[in-house]
CSV table of C-alpha atoms in Angstrom, one decimal:
chain,number,residue,atom,x,y,z
A,1,LEU,CA,-3.6,12.4,8.5
A,2,ALA,CA,-0.4,13.9,7.2
A,3,LYS,CA,-0.5,14.6,3.5
A,4,THR,CA,2.5,13.8,1.4
A,5,THR,CA,3.9,15.5,-1.8
A,6,GLN,CA,6.3,13.7,-4.1
A,7,PRO,CA,7.5,14.4,-7.7
A,8,ILE,CA,5.2,12.7,-10.2
A,9,SER,CA,8.0,11.2,-12.1
A,10,MET,CA,11.8,10.8,-12.3
A,11,ASP,CA,14.2,9.4,-14.9
A,12,SER,CA,17.5,7.8,-14.1
A,13,TYR,CA,20.1,5.6,-15.8
A,14,GLU,CA,21.4,2.3,-14.7
A,15,GLY,CA,24.1,2.4,-12.0
A,16,GLN,CA,23.1,5.9,-10.8
A,17,GLU,CA,22.0,6.8,-7.3
A,18,VAL,CA,18.4,8.0,-7.2
A,19,ASN,CA,17.0,10.2,-4.5
A,20,ILE,CA,13.3,10.7,-4.2
A,21,THR,CA,12.1,13.4,-1.8
A,22,CYS,CA,8.8,13.5,-0.1
A,23,SER,CA,7.3,16.5,1.7
A,24,HIS,CA,5.1,16.0,4.8
A,25,ASN,CA,4.8,19.4,6.5
A,26,ASN,CA,2.0,18.3,8.8
A,27,ILE,CA,3.6,15.2,10.2
A,28,ALA,CA,2.5,14.4,13.7
A,29,THR,CA,4.6,13.3,16.7
A,30,ASN,CA,3.7,9.7,16.5
A,31,ASP,CA,3.9,9.4,12.7
A,32,TYR,CA,6.4,7.2,11.0
A,33,ILE,CA,7.5,7.5,7.4
A,34,THR,CA,7.2,4.4,5.2
A,35,TRP,CA,8.1,3.9,1.6
A,36,TYR,CA,6.6,1.3,-0.7
A,37,GLN,CA,7.4,0.1,-4.2
A,38,GLN,CA,4.8,-1.0,-6.7
A,39,PHE,CA,5.3,-2.8,-10.0
A,40,PRO,CA,2.4,-2.9,-12.5
A,41,SER,CA,-0.4,-5.2,-11.6
A,42,GLN,CA,1.2,-6.1,-8.3
A,43,GLY,CA,0.6,-5.1,-4.7
A,44,PRO,CA,3.0,-2.6,-3.1
A,45,ARG,CA,6.1,-3.9,-1.4
A,46,PHE,CA,7.6,-2.5,1.8
A,47,ILE,CA,11.0,-0.8,1.2
A,48,ILE,CA,12.0,1.0,4.4
A,49,GLN,CA,10.6,2.8,7.4
A,50,GLY,CA,11.9,5.4,9.7
A,51,TYR,CA,11.1,8.0,12.4
A,52,LYS,CA,14.1,10.3,12.4
A,53,THR,CA,17.7,10.7,11.2
A,54,LYS,CA,18.9,7.9,8.9
A,55,VAL,CA,17.8,4.3,8.3
A,56,THR,CA,19.5,1.9,6.0
A,57,ASN,CA,18.7,-1.6,4.9
A,58,GLU,CA,19.9,-3.9,2.2
A,59,VAL,CA,17.9,-2.1,-0.6
A,60,ALA,CA,17.7,1.6,0.4
A,61,SER,CA,18.5,4.4,2.8
A,62,LEU,CA,16.0,6.8,4.3
A,63,PHE,CA,17.1,10.3,5.3
A,64,ILE,CA,14.9,12.3,7.7
A,65,PRO,CA,16.0,15.8,8.8
A,66,ALA,CA,15.5,17.0,12.3
A,67,ASP,CA,12.2,18.8,11.6
A,68,ARG,CA,10.8,15.6,10.0
A,69,LYS,CA,8.9,17.7,7.4
A,70,SER,CA,10.4,15.8,4.6
A,71,SER,CA,12.2,12.6,3.9
A,72,THR,CA,14.4,11.3,1.1
A,73,LEU,CA,14.5,7.7,-0.2
A,74,SER,CA,17.9,6.9,-1.6
A,75,LEU,CA,18.3,4.0,-4.0
A,76,PRO,CA,22.0,3.2,-4.7
A,77,ARG,CA,23.1,2.1,-8.1
A,78,VAL,CA,19.6,1.5,-9.7
A,79,SER,CA,19.0,-1.1,-12.3
A,80,LEU,CA,16.3,-1.5,-14.9
A,81,SER,CA,14.3,-3.7,-12.5
A,82,ASP,CA,14.0,-0.7,-10.1
A,83,THR,CA,11.6,0.9,-12.6
A,84,ALA,CA,8.4,1.2,-10.5
A,85,VAL,CA,6.2,3.6,-8.6
A,86,TYR,CA,7.4,4.6,-5.2
A,87,TYR,CA,5.0,5.8,-2.5
A,88,CYS,CA,5.9,7.7,0.6
A,89,LEU,CA,3.3,7.3,3.4
A,90,VAL,CA,3.1,9.0,6.7
A,91,GLY,CA,1.0,7.7,9.6
A,92,ASP,CA,0.8,6.7,13.2
A,93,ALA,CA,2.6,3.3,13.1
A,94,LEU,CA,2.4,2.7,16.8
A,95,SER,CA,-1.3,2.9,17.2
A,96,ASN,CA,-3.5,-0.1,16.2
A,97,THR,CA,-6.2,2.3,14.9
A,98,GLY,CA,-4.3,4.3,12.3
A,99,LYS,CA,-4.7,3.9,8.5
A,100,LEU,CA,-2.4,4.6,5.6
A,101,ILE,CA,-3.5,6.8,2.8
A,102,PHE,CA,-1.6,6.7,-0.5
A,103,GLY,CA,-0.6,9.8,-2.3
A,104,GLN,CA,0.2,10.0,-6.0
A,105,GLY,CA,3.6,8.3,-5.8
A,106,THR,CA,6.7,8.8,-7.9
A,107,THR,CA,7.1,6.9,-11.1
A,108,LEU,CA,10.8,6.1,-11.5
A,109,GLN,CA,11.9,5.2,-15.0
A,110,VAL,CA,15.4,3.6,-15.2
A,111,LYS,CA,17.0,3.7,-18.6
A,112,PRO,CA,19.9,1.6,-19.9
B,1,GLY,CA,9.1,-12.3,6.2
B,2,ALA,CA,5.4,-11.6,6.4
B,3,VAL,CA,3.3,-12.9,3.5
B,4,VAL,CA,-0.2,-12.1,2.5
B,5,SER,CA,-1.9,-14.4,0.0
B,6,GLN,CA,-4.7,-13.0,-2.1
B,7,HIS,CA,-7.0,-15.0,-4.4
B,8,PRO,CA,-8.1,-15.0,-7.1
B,9,SER,CA,-5.5,-13.0,-9.0
B,10,ARG,CA,-7.8,-12.5,-11.9
B,11,VAL,CA,-11.6,-12.9,-12.2
B,12,ILE,CA,-14.0,-12.2,-15.0
B,13,CYS,CA,-17.7,-12.1,-14.2
B,14,LYS,CA,-21.0,-11.1,-15.8
B,15,SER,CA,-22.8,-8.0,-14.7
B,16,GLY,CA,-25.1,-8.6,-11.8
B,17,THR,CA,-23.1,-11.5,-10.2
B,18,SER,CA,-21.1,-11.4,-7.0
B,19,VAL,CA,-17.4,-12.0,-6.6
B,20,LYS,CA,-15.5,-12.9,-3.5
B,21,ILE,CA,-11.8,-12.1,-3.0
B,22,GLU,CA,-9.9,-13.8,-0.2
B,23,CYS,CA,-6.9,-12.3,1.7
B,24,ARG,CA,-4.9,-14.5,4.1
B,25,SER,CA,-2.0,-13.6,6.3
B,26,LEU,CA,0.2,-16.7,6.1
B,27,ASP,CA,2.8,-16.2,8.9
B,28,PHE,CA,1.3,-13.5,11.1
B,29,GLN,CA,-1.9,-12.6,12.7
B,30,ALA,CA,-3.6,-9.6,11.1
B,31,THR,CA,-5.9,-8.0,13.6
B,32,THR,CA,-6.4,-5.3,11.0
B,33,MET,CA,-6.6,-5.6,7.3
B,34,PHE,CA,-7.1,-2.9,4.8
B,35,TRP,CA,-8.7,-3.1,1.4
B,36,TYR,CA,-7.7,-0.8,-1.5
B,37,ARG,CA,-8.7,-0.5,-5.1
B,38,GLN,CA,-6.6,0.9,-7.9
B,39,PHE,CA,-7.7,2.1,-11.3
B,40,PRO,CA,-5.2,2.2,-14.2
B,41,LYS,CA,-2.3,4.7,-13.7
B,42,GLN,CA,-3.8,5.9,-10.5
B,43,SER,CA,-2.8,5.5,-6.9
B,44,LEU,CA,-4.3,3.1,-4.4
B,45,MET,CA,-7.6,4.3,-2.8
B,46,LEU,CA,-8.5,3.0,0.6
B,47,MET,CA,-11.9,1.4,0.6
B,48,ALA,CA,-12.3,0.0,4.1
B,49,THR,CA,-10.5,-1.1,7.3
B,50,SER,CA,-11.3,-4.6,8.4
B,51,ASN,CA,-11.0,-5.5,12.1
B,52,GLU,CA,-11.2,-9.1,13.2
B,53,GLY,CA,-14.4,-9.9,14.9
B,54,SER,CA,-16.1,-6.6,14.2
B,55,LYS,CA,-17.7,-4.6,11.4
B,56,ALA,CA,-15.5,-3.0,8.8
B,57,THR,CA,-15.1,0.7,8.7
B,58,TYR,CA,-15.7,2.1,5.2
B,59,GLU,CA,-14.2,5.2,3.7
B,60,GLN,CA,-16.5,8.0,2.6
B,61,GLY,CA,-18.1,7.2,-0.7
B,62,VAL,CA,-17.7,3.4,-0.5
B,63,GLU,CA,-20.9,1.5,-0.4
B,64,LYS,CA,-20.9,-1.0,2.4
B,65,ASP,CA,-23.8,-3.0,1.0
B,66,LYS,CA,-22.0,-3.4,-2.3
B,67,PHE,CA,-18.5,-4.2,-0.9
B,68,LEU,CA,-19.1,-6.7,1.8
B,69,ILE,CA,-16.1,-7.3,4.1
B,70,ASN,CA,-15.8,-10.1,6.5
B,71,HIS,CA,-12.9,-10.6,8.9
B,72,ALA,CA,-13.9,-13.7,10.8
B,73,SER,CA,-10.4,-14.8,11.9
B,74,LEU,CA,-7.0,-13.3,12.6
B,75,THR,CA,-5.7,-14.7,9.3
B,76,LEU,CA,-8.6,-14.3,6.8
B,77,SER,CA,-10.5,-11.3,5.4
B,78,THR,CA,-12.8,-11.4,2.5
B,79,LEU,CA,-14.2,-8.8,0.2
B,80,THR,CA,-17.3,-9.6,-1.8
B,81,VAL,CA,-18.4,-7.3,-4.6
B,82,THR,CA,-22.1,-7.8,-4.8
B,83,SER,CA,-24.1,-7.3,-8.0
B,84,ALA,CA,-21.0,-6.3,-9.8
B,85,HIS,CA,-21.2,-3.8,-12.7
B,86,PRO,CA,-18.6,-2.8,-15.3
B,87,GLU,CA,-17.7,0.3,-13.3
B,88,ASP,CA,-16.6,-2.0,-10.5
B,89,SER,CA,-13.8,-3.4,-12.7
B,90,SER,CA,-10.6,-2.5,-11.0
B,91,PHE,CA,-7.5,-3.9,-9.2
B,92,TYR,CA,-8.4,-4.8,-5.6
B,93,ILE,CA,-5.5,-5.1,-3.1
B,94,CYS,CA,-5.6,-6.2,0.5
B,95,SER,CA,-3.0,-5.7,3.2
B,96,GLY,CA,-2.4,-6.9,6.7
B,97,ARG,CA,-0.9,-4.7,9.4
B,98,HIS,CA,1.9,-6.1,11.7
B,99,ARG,CA,4.9,-5.0,13.6
B,100,ASP,CA,8.2,-4.5,11.7
B,101,ARG,CA,11.0,-6.5,13.4
B,102,VAL,CA,13.5,-3.7,13.0
B,103,SER,CA,11.6,-0.5,13.8
B,104,GLY,CA,9.0,-2.0,16.1
B,105,ALA,CA,6.4,0.1,14.3
B,106,ASN,CA,3.5,-1.1,12.2
B,107,VAL,CA,3.9,-1.8,8.5
B,108,LEU,CA,1.6,-3.2,5.9
B,109,THR,CA,2.2,-6.3,3.9
B,110,PHE,CA,0.2,-6.4,0.7
B,111,GLY,CA,-1.3,-9.2,-1.3
B,112,ALA,CA,-0.6,-9.5,-5.0
B,113,GLY,CA,-3.9,-8.0,-5.9
B,114,SER,CA,-7.0,-9.2,-7.7
B,115,ARG,CA,-7.9,-8.0,-11.2
B,116,LEU,CA,-11.7,-7.9,-11.5
B,117,THR,CA,-13.3,-7.5,-14.9
B,118,VAL,CA,-17.0,-7.2,-15.1
B,119,LEU,CA,-18.6,-7.8,-18.5
């Protein structure tokens, strides 16, 4: 299972763009990169998933370079409600036998 | 979108009693469900993988006789904490695996979690 490394914490201000980078040097060919958001005392919530290049949805963008050894979650114009822990997970998302192991996550604090 | 319902959200029990937590996938069939536990200010720790109709696979260090997992149908998995003790107090979270409509790859949808307090 590919191990991920993220910054422990980040601070930002409302209205700014936030980029959280995740390193996964041992990513395997079949591994996808998935980001989850977790608020205190709640289950994690799916944000975005990608395999290569760039993926964008209504809440975030995910940038993956050609070597796939890292990825960057981009949150445009954050608000106070984006204060949460963000987890980057890497795993075989095509197999029905894979499992996802959570790393430490990045605690994002958005300030007014 | 996919929804996982988890109950109860909070439970307080006496030491030595057993507690059952239910996890239901409401609009998809979850062949596989995962159970995690989370201590304050820590990340989620995978406890076990639950497959419909077969025995759960437990992670190293997780006692299978203490944390009983049953996955009798494609929409229901249960975790029973047997003979609970104060050190079992934690936040337990289940998740169901399904295909994402956009990427076609598997993603997890999580329940809201169950806060267990053992007195």
